[in-house]
mmCIF file of C-alpha atoms in Angstrom:
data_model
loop_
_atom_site.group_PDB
_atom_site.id
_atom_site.type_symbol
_atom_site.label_atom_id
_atom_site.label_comp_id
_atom_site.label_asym_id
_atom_site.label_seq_id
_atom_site.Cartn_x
_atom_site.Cartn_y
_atom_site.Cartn_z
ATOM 1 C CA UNK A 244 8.441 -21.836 27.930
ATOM 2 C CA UNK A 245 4.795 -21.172 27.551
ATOM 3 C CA UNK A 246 3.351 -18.607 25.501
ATOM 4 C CA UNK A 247 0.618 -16.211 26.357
ATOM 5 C CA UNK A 248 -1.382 -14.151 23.692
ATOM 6 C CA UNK A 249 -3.701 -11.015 25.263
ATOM 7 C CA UNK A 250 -5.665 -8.054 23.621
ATOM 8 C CA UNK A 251 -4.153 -4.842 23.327
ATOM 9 C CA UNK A 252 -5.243 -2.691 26.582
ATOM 10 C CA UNK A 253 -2.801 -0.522 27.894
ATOM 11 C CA UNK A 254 -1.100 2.274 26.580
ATOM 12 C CA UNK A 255 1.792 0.414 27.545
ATOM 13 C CA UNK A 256 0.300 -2.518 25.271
ATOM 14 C CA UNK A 257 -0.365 -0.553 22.621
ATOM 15 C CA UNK A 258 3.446 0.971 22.683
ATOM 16 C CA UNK A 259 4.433 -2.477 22.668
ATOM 17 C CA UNK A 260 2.715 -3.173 19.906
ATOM 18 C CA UNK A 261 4.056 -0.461 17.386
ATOM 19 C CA UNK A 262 8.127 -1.006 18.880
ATOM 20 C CA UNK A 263 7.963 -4.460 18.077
ATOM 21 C CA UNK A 264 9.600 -4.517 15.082
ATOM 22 C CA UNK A 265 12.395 -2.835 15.930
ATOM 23 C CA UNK A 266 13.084 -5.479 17.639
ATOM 24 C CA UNK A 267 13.017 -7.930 15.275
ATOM 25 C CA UNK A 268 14.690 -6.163 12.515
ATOM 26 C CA UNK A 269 17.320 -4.822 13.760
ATOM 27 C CA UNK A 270 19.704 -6.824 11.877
ATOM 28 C CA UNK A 271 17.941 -6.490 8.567
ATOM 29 C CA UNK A 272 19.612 -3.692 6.764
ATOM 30 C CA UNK A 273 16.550 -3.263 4.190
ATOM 31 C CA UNK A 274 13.729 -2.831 6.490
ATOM 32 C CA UNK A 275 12.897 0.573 6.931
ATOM 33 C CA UNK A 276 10.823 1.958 10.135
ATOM 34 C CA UNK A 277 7.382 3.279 9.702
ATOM 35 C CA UNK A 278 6.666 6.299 11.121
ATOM 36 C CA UNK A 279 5.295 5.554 14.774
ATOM 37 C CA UNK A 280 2.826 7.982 14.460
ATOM 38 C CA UNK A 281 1.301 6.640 11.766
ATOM 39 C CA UNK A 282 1.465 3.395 13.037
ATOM 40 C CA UNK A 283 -0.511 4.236 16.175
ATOM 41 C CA UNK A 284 -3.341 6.260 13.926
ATOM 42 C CA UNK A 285 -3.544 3.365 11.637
ATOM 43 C CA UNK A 286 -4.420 0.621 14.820
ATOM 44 C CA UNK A 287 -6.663 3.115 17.218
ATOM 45 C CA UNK A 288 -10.381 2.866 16.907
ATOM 46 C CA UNK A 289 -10.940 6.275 18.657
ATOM 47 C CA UNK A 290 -8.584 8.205 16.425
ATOM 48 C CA UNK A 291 -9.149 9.843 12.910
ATOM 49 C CA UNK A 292 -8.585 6.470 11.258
ATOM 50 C CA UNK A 293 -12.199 5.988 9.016
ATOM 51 C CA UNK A 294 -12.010 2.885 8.265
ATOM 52 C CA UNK A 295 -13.414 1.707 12.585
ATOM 53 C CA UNK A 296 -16.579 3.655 10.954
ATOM 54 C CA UNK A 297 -17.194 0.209 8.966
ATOM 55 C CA UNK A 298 -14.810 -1.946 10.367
ATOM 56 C CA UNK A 299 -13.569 -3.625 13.904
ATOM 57 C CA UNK A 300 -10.591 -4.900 15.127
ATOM 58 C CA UNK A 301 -8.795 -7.051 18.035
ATOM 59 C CA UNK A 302 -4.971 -6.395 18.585
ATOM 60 C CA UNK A 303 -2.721 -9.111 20.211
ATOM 61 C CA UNK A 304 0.554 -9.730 21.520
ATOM 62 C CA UNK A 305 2.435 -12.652 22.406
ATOM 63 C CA UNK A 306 4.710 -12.534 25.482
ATOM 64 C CA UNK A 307 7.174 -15.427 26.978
ATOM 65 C CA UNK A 308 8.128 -14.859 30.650
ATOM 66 C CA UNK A 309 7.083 -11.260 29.652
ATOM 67 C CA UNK A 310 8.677 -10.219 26.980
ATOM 68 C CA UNK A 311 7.254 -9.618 23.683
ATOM 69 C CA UNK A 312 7.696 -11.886 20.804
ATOM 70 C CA UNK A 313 4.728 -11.338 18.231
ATOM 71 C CA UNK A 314 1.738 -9.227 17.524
ATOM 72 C CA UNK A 315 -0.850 -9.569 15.296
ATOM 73 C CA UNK A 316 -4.526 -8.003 14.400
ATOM 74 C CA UNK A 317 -7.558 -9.302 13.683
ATOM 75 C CA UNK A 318 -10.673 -7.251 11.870
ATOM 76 C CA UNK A 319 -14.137 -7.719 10.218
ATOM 77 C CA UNK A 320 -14.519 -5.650 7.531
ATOM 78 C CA UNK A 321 -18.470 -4.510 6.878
ATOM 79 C CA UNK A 322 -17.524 -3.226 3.369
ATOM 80 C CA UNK A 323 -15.818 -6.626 2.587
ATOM 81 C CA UNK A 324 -19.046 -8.295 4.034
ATOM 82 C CA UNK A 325 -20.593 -6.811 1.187
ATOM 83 C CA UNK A 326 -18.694 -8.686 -1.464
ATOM 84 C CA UNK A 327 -17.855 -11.690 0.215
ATOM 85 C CA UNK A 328 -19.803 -12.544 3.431
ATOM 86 C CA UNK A 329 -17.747 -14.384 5.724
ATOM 87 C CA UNK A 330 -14.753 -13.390 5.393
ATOM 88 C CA UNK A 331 -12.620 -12.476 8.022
ATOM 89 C CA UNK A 332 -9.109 -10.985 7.893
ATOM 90 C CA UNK A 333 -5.917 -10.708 9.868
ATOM 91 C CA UNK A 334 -2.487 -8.698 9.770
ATOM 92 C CA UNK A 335 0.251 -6.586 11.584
ATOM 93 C CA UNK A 336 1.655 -10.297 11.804
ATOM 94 C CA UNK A 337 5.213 -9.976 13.190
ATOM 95 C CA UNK A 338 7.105 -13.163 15.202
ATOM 96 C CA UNK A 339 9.666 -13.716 16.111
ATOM 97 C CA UNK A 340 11.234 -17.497 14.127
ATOM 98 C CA UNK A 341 9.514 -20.187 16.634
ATOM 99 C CA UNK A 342 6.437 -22.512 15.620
ATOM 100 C CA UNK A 343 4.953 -21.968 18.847
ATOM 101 C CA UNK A 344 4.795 -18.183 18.833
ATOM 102 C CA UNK A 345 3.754 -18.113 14.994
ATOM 103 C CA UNK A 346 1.222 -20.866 15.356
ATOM 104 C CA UNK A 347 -0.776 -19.194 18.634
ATOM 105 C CA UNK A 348 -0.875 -15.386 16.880
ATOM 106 C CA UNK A 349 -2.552 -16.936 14.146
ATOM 107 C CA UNK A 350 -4.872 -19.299 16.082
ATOM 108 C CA UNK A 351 -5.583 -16.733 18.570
ATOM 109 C CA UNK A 352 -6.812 -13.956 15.488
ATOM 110 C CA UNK A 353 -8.780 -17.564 14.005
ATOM 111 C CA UNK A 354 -10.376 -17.471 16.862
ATOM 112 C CA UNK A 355 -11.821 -14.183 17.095
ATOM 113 C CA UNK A 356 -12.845 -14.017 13.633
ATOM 114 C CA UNK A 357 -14.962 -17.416 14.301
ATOM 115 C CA UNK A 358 -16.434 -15.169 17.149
ATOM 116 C CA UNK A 359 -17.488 -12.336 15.057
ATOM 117 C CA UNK A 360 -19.315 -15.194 12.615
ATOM 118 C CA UNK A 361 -16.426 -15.676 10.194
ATOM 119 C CA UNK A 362 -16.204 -18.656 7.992
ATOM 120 C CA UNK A 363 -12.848 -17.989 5.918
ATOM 121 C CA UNK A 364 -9.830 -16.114 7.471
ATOM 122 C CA UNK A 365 -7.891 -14.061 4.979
ATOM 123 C CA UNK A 366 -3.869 -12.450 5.942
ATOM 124 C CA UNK A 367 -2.168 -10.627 5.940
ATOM 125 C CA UNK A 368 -4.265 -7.510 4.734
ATOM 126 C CA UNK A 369 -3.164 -4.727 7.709
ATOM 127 C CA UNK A 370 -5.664 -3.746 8.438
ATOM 128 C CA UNK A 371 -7.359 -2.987 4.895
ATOM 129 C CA UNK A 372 -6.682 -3.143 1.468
ATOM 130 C CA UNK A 373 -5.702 0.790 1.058
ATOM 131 C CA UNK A 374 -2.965 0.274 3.638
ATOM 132 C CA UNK A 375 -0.360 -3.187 3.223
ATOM 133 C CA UNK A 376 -2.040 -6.217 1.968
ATOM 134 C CA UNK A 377 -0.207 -9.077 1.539
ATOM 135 C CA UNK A 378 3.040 -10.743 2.766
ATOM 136 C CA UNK A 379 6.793 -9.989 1.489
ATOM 137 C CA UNK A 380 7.853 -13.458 -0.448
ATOM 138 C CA UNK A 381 10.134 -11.905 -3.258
ATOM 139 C CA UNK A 382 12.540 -9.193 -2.667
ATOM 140 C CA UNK A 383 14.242 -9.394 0.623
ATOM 141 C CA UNK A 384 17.237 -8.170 -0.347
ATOM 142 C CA UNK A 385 15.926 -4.601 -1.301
ATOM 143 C CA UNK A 386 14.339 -1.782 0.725
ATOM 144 C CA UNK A 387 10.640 -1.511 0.578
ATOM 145 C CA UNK A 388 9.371 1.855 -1.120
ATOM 146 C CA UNK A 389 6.682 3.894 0.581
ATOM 147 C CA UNK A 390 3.846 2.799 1.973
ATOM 148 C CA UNK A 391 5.201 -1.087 0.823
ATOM 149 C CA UNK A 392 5.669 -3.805 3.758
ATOM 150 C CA UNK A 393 8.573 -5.627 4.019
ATOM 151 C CA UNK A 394 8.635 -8.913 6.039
ATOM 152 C CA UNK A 395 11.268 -11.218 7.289
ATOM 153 C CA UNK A 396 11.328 -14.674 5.190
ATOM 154 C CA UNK A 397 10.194 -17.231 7.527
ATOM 155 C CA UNK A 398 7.200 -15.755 7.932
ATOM 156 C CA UNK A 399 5.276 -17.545 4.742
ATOM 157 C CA UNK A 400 6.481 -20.526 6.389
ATOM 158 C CA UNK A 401 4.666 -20.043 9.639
ATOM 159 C CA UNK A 402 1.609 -19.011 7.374
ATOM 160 C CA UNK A 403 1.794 -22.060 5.424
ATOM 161 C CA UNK A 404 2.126 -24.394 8.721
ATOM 162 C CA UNK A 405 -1.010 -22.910 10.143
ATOM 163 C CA UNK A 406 -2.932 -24.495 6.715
ATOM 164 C CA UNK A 407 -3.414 -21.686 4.705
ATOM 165 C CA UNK A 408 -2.699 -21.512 0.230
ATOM 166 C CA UNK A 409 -1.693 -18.241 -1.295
ATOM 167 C CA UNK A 410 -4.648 -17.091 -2.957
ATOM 168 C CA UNK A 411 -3.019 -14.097 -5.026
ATOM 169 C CA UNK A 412 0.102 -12.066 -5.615
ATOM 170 C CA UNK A 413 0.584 -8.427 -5.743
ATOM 171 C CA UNK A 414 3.648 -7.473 -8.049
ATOM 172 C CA UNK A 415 5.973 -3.864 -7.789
ATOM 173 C CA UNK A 416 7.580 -3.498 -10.967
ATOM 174 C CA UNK A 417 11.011 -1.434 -11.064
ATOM 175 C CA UNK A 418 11.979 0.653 -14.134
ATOM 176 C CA UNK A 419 14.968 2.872 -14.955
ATOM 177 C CA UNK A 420 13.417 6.124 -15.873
ATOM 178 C CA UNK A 421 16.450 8.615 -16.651
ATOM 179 C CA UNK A 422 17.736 7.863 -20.195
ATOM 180 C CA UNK A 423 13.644 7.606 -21.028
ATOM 181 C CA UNK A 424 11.426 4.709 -22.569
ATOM 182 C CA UNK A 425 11.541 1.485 -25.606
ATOM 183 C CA UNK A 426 10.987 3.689 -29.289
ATOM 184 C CA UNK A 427 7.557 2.272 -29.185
ATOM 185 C CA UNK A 428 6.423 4.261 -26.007
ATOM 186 C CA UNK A 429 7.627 7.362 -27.627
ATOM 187 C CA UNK A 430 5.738 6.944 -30.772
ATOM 188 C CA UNK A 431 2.531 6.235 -28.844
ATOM 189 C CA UNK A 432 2.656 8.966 -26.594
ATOM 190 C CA UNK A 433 3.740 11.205 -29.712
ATOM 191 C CA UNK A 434 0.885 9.963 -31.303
ATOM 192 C CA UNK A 435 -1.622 10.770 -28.460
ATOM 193 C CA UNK A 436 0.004 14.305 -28.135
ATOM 194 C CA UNK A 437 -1.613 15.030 -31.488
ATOM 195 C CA UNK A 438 -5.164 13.434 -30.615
ATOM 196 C CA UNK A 439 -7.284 16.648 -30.251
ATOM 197 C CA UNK A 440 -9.624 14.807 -28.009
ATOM 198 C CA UNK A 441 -6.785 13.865 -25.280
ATOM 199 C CA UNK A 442 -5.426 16.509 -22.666
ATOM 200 C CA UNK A 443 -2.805 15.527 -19.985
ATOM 201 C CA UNK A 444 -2.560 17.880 -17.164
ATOM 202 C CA UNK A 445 -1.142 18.390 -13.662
ATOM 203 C CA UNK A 446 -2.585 18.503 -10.244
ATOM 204 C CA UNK A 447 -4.535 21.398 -9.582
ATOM 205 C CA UNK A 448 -2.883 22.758 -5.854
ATOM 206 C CA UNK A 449 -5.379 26.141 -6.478
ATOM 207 C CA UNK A 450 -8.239 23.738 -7.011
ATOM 208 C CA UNK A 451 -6.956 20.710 -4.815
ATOM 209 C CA UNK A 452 -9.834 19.256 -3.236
ATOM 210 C CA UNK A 453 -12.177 19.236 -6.280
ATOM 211 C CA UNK A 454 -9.010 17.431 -8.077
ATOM 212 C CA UNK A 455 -8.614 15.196 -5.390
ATOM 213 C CA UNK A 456 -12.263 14.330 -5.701
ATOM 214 C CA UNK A 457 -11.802 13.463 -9.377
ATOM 215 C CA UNK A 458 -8.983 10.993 -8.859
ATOM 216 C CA UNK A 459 -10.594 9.770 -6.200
ATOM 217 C CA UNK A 460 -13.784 8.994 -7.858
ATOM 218 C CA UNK A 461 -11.937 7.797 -11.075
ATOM 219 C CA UNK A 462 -10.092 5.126 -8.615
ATOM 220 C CA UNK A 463 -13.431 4.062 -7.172
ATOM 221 C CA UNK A 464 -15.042 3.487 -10.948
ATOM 222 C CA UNK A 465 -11.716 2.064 -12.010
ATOM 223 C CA UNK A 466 -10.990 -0.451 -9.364
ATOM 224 C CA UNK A 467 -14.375 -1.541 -8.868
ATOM 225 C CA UNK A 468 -14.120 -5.264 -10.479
ATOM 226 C CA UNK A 469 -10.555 -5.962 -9.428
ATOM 227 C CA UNK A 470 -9.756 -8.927 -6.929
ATOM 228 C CA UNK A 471 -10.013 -7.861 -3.126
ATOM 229 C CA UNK A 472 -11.975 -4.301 -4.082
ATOM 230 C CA UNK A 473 -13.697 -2.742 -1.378
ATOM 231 C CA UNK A 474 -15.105 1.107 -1.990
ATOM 232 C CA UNK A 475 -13.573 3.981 -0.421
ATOM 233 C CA UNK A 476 -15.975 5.594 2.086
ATOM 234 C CA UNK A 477 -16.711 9.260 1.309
ATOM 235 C CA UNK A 478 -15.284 9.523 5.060
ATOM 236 C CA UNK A 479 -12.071 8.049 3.651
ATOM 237 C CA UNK A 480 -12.413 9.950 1.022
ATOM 238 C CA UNK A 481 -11.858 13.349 2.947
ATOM 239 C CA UNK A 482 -9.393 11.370 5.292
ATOM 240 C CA UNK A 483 -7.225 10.292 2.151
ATOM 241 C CA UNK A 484 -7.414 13.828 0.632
ATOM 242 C CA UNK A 485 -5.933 15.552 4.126
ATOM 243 C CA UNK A 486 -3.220 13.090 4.232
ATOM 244 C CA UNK A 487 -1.823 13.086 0.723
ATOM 245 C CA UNK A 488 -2.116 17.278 0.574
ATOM 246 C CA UNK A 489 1.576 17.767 1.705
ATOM 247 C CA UNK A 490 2.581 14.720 -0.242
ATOM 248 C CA UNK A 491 1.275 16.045 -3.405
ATOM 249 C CA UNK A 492 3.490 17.616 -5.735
ATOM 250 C CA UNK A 493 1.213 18.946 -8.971
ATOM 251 C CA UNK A 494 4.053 17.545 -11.858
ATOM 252 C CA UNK A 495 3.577 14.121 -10.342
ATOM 253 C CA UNK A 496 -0.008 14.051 -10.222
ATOM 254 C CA UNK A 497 -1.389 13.492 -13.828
ATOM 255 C CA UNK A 498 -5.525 14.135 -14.750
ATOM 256 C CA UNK A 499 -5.942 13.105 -18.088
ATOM 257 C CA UNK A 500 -9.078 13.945 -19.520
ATOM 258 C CA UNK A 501 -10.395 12.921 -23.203
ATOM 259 C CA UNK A 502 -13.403 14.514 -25.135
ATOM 260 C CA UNK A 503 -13.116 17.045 -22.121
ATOM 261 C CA UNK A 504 -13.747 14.827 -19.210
ATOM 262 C CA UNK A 505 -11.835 13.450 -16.695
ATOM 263 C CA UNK A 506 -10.789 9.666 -17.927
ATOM 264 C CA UNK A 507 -7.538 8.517 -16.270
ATOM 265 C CA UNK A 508 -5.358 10.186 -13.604
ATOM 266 C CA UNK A 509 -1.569 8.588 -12.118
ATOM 267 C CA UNK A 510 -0.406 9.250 -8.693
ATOM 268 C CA UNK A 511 3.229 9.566 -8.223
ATOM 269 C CA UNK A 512 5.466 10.285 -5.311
ATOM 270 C CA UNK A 513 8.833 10.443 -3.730
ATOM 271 C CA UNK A 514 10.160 7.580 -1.744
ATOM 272 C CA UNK A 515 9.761 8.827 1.248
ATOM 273 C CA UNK A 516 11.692 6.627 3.136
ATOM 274 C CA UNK A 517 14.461 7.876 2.146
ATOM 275 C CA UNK A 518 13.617 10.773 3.494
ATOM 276 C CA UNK A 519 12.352 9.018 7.281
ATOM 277 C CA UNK A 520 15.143 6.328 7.229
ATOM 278 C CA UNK A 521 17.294 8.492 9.218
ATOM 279 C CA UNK A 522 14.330 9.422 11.832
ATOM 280 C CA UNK A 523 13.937 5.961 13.257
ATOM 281 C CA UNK A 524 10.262 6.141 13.742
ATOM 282 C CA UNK A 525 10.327 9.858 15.333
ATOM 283 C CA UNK A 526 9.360 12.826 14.564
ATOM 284 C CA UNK A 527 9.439 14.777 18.059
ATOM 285 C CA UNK A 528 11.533 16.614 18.704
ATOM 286 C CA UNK A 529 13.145 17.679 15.584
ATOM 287 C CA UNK A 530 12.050 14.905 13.310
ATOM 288 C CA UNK A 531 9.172 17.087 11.937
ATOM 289 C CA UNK A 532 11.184 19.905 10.808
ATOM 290 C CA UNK A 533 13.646 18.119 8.949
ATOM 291 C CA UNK A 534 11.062 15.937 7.439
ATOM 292 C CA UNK A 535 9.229 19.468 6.372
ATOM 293 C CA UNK A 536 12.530 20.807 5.350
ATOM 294 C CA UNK A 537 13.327 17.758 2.931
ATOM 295 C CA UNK A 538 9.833 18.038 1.340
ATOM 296 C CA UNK A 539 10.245 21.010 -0.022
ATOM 297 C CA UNK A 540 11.938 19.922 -3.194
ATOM 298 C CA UNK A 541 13.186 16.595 -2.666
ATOM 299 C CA UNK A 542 16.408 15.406 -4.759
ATOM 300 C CA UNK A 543 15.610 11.222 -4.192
ATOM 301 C CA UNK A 544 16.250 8.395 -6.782
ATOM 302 C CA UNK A 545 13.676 6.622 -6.514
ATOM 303 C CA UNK A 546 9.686 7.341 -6.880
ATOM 304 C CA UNK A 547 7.082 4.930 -6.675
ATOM 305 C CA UNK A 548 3.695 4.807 -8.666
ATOM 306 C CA UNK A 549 0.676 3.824 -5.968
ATOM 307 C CA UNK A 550 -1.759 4.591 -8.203
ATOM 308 C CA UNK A 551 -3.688 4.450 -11.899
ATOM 309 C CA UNK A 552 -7.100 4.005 -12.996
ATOM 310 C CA UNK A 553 -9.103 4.625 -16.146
ATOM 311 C CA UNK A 554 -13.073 5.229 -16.614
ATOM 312 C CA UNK A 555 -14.474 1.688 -16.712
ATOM 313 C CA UNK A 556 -15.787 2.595 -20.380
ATOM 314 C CA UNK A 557 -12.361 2.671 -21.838
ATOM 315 C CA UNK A 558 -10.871 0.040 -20.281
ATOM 316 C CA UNK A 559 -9.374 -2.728 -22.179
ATOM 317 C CA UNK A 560 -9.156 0.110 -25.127
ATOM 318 C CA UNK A 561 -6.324 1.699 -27.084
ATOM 319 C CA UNK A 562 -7.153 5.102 -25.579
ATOM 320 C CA UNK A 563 -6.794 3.598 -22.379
ATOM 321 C CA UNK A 564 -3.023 2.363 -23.114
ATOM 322 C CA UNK A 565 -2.657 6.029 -24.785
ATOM 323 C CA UNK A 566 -3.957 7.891 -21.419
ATOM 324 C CA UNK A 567 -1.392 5.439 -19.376
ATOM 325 C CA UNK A 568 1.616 6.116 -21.425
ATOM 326 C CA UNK A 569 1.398 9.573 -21.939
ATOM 327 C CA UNK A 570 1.157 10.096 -18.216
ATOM 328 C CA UNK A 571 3.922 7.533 -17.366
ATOM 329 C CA UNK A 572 6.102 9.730 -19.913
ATOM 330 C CA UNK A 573 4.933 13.175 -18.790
ATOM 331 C CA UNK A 574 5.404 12.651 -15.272
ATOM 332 C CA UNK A 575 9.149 10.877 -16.400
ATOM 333 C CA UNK A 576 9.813 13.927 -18.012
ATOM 334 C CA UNK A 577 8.819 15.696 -14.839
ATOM 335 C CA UNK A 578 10.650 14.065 -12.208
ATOM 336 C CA UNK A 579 13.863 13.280 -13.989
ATOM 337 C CA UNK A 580 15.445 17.141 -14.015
ATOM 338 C CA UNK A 581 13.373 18.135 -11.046
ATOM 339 C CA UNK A 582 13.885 15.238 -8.560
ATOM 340 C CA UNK A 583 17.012 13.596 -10.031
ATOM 341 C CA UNK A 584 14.894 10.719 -10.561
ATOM 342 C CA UNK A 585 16.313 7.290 -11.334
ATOM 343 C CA UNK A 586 14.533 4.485 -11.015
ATOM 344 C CA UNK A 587 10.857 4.472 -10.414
ATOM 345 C CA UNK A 588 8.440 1.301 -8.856
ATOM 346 C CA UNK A 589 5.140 0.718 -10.589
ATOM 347 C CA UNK A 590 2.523 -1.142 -7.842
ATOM 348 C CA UNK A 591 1.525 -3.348 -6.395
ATOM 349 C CA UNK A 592 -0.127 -4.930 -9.473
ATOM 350 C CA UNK A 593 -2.692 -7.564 -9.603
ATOM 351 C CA UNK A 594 -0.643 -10.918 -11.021
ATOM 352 C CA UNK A 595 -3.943 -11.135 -13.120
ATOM 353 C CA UNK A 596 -4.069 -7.436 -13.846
ATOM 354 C CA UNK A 597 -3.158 -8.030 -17.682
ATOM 355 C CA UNK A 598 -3.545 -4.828 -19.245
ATOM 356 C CA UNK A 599 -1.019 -3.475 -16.414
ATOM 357 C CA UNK A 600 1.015 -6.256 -16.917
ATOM 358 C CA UNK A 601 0.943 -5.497 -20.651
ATOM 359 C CA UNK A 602 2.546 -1.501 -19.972
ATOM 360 C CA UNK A 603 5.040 -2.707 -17.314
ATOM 361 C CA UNK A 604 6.464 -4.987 -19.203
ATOM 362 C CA UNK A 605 6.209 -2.353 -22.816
ATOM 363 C CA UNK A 606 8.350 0.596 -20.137
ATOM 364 C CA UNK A 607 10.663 -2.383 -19.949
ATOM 365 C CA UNK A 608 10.486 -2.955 -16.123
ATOM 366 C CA UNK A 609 10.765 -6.047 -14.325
ATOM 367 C CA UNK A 610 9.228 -7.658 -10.950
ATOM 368 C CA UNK A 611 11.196 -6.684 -7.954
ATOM 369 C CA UNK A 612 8.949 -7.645 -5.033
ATOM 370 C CA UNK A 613 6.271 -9.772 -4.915
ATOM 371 C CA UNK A 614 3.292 -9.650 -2.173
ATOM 372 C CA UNK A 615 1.430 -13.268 -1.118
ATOM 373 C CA UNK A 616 -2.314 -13.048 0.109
ATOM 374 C CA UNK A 617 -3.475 -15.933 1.572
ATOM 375 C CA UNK A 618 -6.567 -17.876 2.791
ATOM 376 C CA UNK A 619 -8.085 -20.645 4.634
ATOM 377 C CA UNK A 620 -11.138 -22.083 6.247
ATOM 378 C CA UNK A 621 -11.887 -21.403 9.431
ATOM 379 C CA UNK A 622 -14.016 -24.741 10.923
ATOM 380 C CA UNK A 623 -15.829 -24.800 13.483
ATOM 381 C CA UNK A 624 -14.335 -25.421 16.866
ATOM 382 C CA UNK A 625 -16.082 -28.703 19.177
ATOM 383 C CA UNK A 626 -17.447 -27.730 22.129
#
């Protein structure tokens, strides 16, 4: 049975595109289902999304005797341009378990990258690296925390058929967080809470843009030499600030500042899908309001921890590993007897990232999930 790969076009297309995975995991009891909304802001070029300012983007799908069995995207990246010319990426990869179907979503995205000039192909990353990079190949058997992918296993396989190498993993660390951290933590943080020249403090909500703007700029400092960087935009920026503003609860957002200026901040958050699980992909008609209602105070076991950074000029420092454990403890302290807070997931982390690798493993938590990025050439096709 022949298949047939075409743009997205239609709003019929596009729907087609964001349901298909609801399709294909249906029977997996640990996927949990983005919110369609966000799904459809993320993918169109004429919406809010920021990143079509720097960045384009094909959308496919596969059909056999029309019916849908895969998707995928393909995008060129100006701000990746700028740090490695060439390189084109692809993602929103979903198939269903056939060779053929696999095999012509990935040619097909090949082949518009080697139309836009591209001379190495780079997936999945959908569609950049603030959103899901990277493709589920440890960890099936647990639910993905927010704003984590999850993937069904024979994907990497259909990746690795179509001649590409994993090129880097991204690792979530779990940690029990309720009965507190290893005697060592404790003395460290003890010993920072006396350093005169270190203040930890919450999120501002009185002052939360100018906050925002801090963390923000700290993350762009702080992230700028790490593997697969690209800067923020000040249009994402603004974009990034509006979206987290009802997501941001002030005891899980730690500024820490030493010798009075800002030096490190942490980002933490309820899982919310826990909270969406139940809304399968909806909020109209009355998804919003419970969502709304359960936002308020939520009572969830698990939190994850999307982001850290420190100023580049204490990196690699004691202070720095100071600044991270007194926030990891603070907002602990936080979350436990406000949230109910169990467990919480530190990531993704660079597999290189040793400094981060050096706290995960001193809070005593463990890999649970680990993200593949991978790469090939992309040759020249004879006329």
């Amino acid at each position: 049975m022949t298949v047939t790969i075409s743009p997205v076009g239609s709003k019929a297309d596009r729907r087609a595109f964001i349901d298909l995975p609801w399709t294909l995991y249906a029977n997996d009891p640990n996927w949990r289902p983005p919110l369609k909304a966000d799904v459809k802001e993320l993918i169109n070029p004429t919406g809010p999304n920021p990143w079509f300012q720097h960045g384009k983007a094909e959308f496919f799908l596969a059909k056999r005797e029309g019916k849908v069995v895969g998707r995928i995207s393909a995008q060129v990246c100006q701000l990746v341009q700028e740090r490695r010319p060439g390189l084109g990426q692809w993602g929103l990869f979903e198939t269903i378990d056939d060779p053929e179907v696999a095999q012509a979503l990935i040619a097909t995205a090949e082949g518009w990258l080697r139309q836009q000039g591209m001379t190495q192909a780079q997936g999945p990353i959908s569609i950049s690296t603030w959103d899901e990079p990277g493709l589920l190949v440890q960890g099936f058997d647990r639910p993905p925390r927010v704003m984590m992918g999850h993937h069904l296993p024979y994907y990497e396989a259909h990746i690795l058929a179509a001649g590409y190498a994993g090129v880097k993993d991204l690792q979530a660390w779990s940690v029990a967080v309720a009965d507190g951290f290893p005697e060592i933590v404790n003395r460290i943080v003890a010993a920072g809470e006396k350093n005169s020249r270190i203040r930890i403090r919450q999120l501002d909500m009185s002052r939360y843009e100018a906050d925002a703007a801090i963390l923000l700029d700290i993350l762009n400092e702080a992230w700028s030499e790490n593997w697969g960087y690209v800067p923020l935009t000040d249009s994402e920026k603004r974009y990034i600030t509006k979206k987290l503003k009802p997501l941001a609860y002030p005891h899980l957002v730690q500024i820490a500042e030493y010798e009075g200026e800002p030096a490190a901040f942490m980002i933490s958050m309820p899982d919310l899908n826990q909270l969406t699980q139940d809304l399968d992909g909806r909020l109209l008609p009355f998804g919003w309001a419970k969502l709304l209602l359960r936002l308020r105070n939520p009572q969830i076991d698990w939190f994850r921890v999307p982001l850290m950074g420190v100023r580049r000029k204490l990196q690699a420092t004691r202070t720095a590993s100071m600044l991270a454990f007194m926030m990891i403890e603070y907002t602990r302290r936080a979350a436990v007897p406000k949230n109910n807070a169990k467990f919480a997931e530190v990531g993704w982390i660079l597999e290189d990232n040793g400094p981060m690798l050096s706290i995960a493993k001193a809070i005593e938590a463990e890999v649970t999930s680990v993200y593949r990025i991978f790469e090939r050439p992309l040759k020249a096709v004879a006329n």
